[in-house]
PDB file of C-alpha atoms in Angstrom:
ATOM      1  CA  UNK A1008       0.166   0.230  -0.191  1.00 64.00           C
ATOM      2  CA  UNK A1009       3.327   2.622   0.469  1.00 73.00           C
ATOM      3  CA  UNK A1010       2.207   3.390   4.007  1.00 83.00           C
ATOM      4  CA  UNK A1011       5.292   3.719   5.838  1.00 87.00           C
ATOM      5  CA  UNK A1012       5.693   2.035   8.872  1.00 86.00           C
ATOM      6  CA  UNK A1013       7.862   2.189  12.188  1.00 85.00           C
ATOM      7  CA  UNK A1014       8.198  -0.684  14.488  1.00 81.00           C
ATOM      8  CA  UNK A1015       9.848  -1.456  18.256  1.00 82.00           C
ATOM      9  CA  UNK A1016      10.475  -5.207  19.230  1.00 85.00           C
ATOM     10  CA  UNK A1017      11.978  -5.675  22.433  1.00 85.00           C
ATOM     11  CA  UNK A1018      12.305  -9.594  24.153  1.00 86.00           C
ATOM     12  CA  UNK A1019      10.618  -9.266  27.809  1.00 84.00           C
ATOM     13  CA  UNK A1020      11.262 -12.397  29.634  1.00 84.00           C
ATOM     14  CA  UNK A1021      11.563 -13.651  33.530  1.00 86.00           C
ATOM     15  CA  UNK A1022      14.082 -10.929  34.034  1.00 89.00           C
ATOM     16  CA  UNK A1023      11.703  -8.456  32.376  1.00 88.00           C
ATOM     17  CA  UNK A1024      11.745  -6.629  29.534  1.00 87.00           C
ATOM     18  CA  UNK A1025      14.235  -5.657  27.256  1.00 90.00           C
ATOM     19  CA  UNK A1026      16.090  -3.021  25.508  1.00 91.00           C
ATOM     20  CA  UNK A1027      13.977  -2.607  21.950  1.00 89.00           C
ATOM     21  CA  UNK A1028      15.705  -2.893  18.957  1.00 88.00           C
ATOM     22  CA  UNK A1029      17.522  -0.686  16.492  1.00 87.00           C
ATOM     23  CA  UNK A1030      15.505  -0.147  13.495  1.00 85.00           C
ATOM     24  CA  UNK A1031      17.269   1.812   9.852  1.00 86.00           C
ATOM     25  CA  UNK A1032      14.303   4.283  10.655  1.00 86.00           C
ATOM     26  CA  UNK A1033      10.469   3.389   9.126  1.00 88.00           C
ATOM     27  CA  UNK A1034       9.834   0.625   6.692  1.00 84.00           C
ATOM     28  CA  UNK A1035       7.568   1.121   3.762  1.00 84.00           C
ATOM     29  CA  UNK A1036       4.160  -1.110   3.481  1.00 79.00           C
ATOM     30  CA  UNK A1037       5.193  -3.879   0.503  1.00 76.00           C
ATOM     31  CA  UNK A1038       3.057  -7.236  -0.830  1.00 75.00           C
ATOM     32  CA  UNK A1039       5.252 -10.128   0.350  1.00 70.00           C
ATOM     33  CA  UNK A1040       7.854 -11.710  -2.727  1.00 74.00           C
ATOM     34  CA  UNK A1041       6.407 -15.309  -0.519  1.00 72.00           C
ATOM     35  CA  UNK A1042       3.722 -16.307   1.006  1.00 68.00           C
ATOM     36  CA  UNK A1043       4.949 -16.323   5.030  1.00 62.00           C
ATOM     37  CA  UNK A1044       4.717 -19.062   6.995  1.00 63.00           C
ATOM     38  CA  UNK A1045       3.107 -18.348  10.503  1.00 58.00           C
ATOM     39  CA  UNK A1046       5.334 -19.593  13.288  1.00 59.00           C
ATOM     40  CA  UNK A1047       3.921 -20.604  16.632  1.00 60.00           C
ATOM     41  CA  UNK A1048       0.034 -20.504  15.477  1.00 56.00           C
ATOM     42  CA  UNK A1049      -2.569 -23.238  15.300  1.00 59.00           C
ATOM     43  CA  UNK A1050      -5.512 -23.989  12.682  1.00 55.00           C
ATOM     44  CA  UNK A1051      -7.477 -22.245  16.025  1.00 56.00           C
ATOM     45  CA  UNK A1052      -5.230 -18.718  15.941  1.00 62.00           C
ATOM     46  CA  UNK A1053      -7.137 -15.680  14.046  1.00 61.00           C
ATOM     47  CA  UNK A1054      -6.174 -15.344  10.129  1.00 64.00           C
ATOM     48  CA  UNK A1055      -5.998 -11.953  10.856  1.00 68.00           C
ATOM     49  CA  UNK A1056      -4.238  -9.939  13.423  1.00 72.00           C
ATOM     50  CA  UNK A1057      -4.775  -6.223  14.308  1.00 75.00           C
ATOM     51  CA  UNK A1058      -2.196  -3.764  15.439  1.00 80.00           C
ATOM     52  CA  UNK A1059      -3.545  -0.471  16.667  1.00 82.00           C
ATOM     53  CA  UNK A1060      -0.678   2.806  16.296  1.00 80.00           C
ATOM     54  CA  UNK A1061       0.569   2.467  20.323  1.00 82.00           C
ATOM     55  CA  UNK A1062      -0.666  -1.584  21.742  1.00 83.00           C
ATOM     56  CA  UNK A1063       1.264  -3.869  22.051  1.00 83.00           C
ATOM     57  CA  UNK A1064       0.990  -7.460  20.042  1.00 80.00           C
ATOM     58  CA  UNK A1065       2.684 -10.056  22.058  1.00 78.00           C
ATOM     59  CA  UNK A1066       2.728 -14.036  21.068  1.00 72.00           C
ATOM     60  CA  UNK A1067       3.335 -15.911  23.479  1.00 69.00           C
ATOM     61  CA  UNK A1068       6.729 -18.815  22.349  1.00 64.00           C
TER      62      UNK A1068
END
């Protein structure tokens, strides 16, 4: 869709949250080169996940 997004990623474990990973700046959304494979999701998981700006997305592993 051509929009630019900035995102932050941090690990959280028993010791608490880590530092956010450094990024090179905003990314531009584009269709994937290959179909991504879901990791950690099963047939009962939602097919689409929507995260609004400012909200956290937590994926337990």
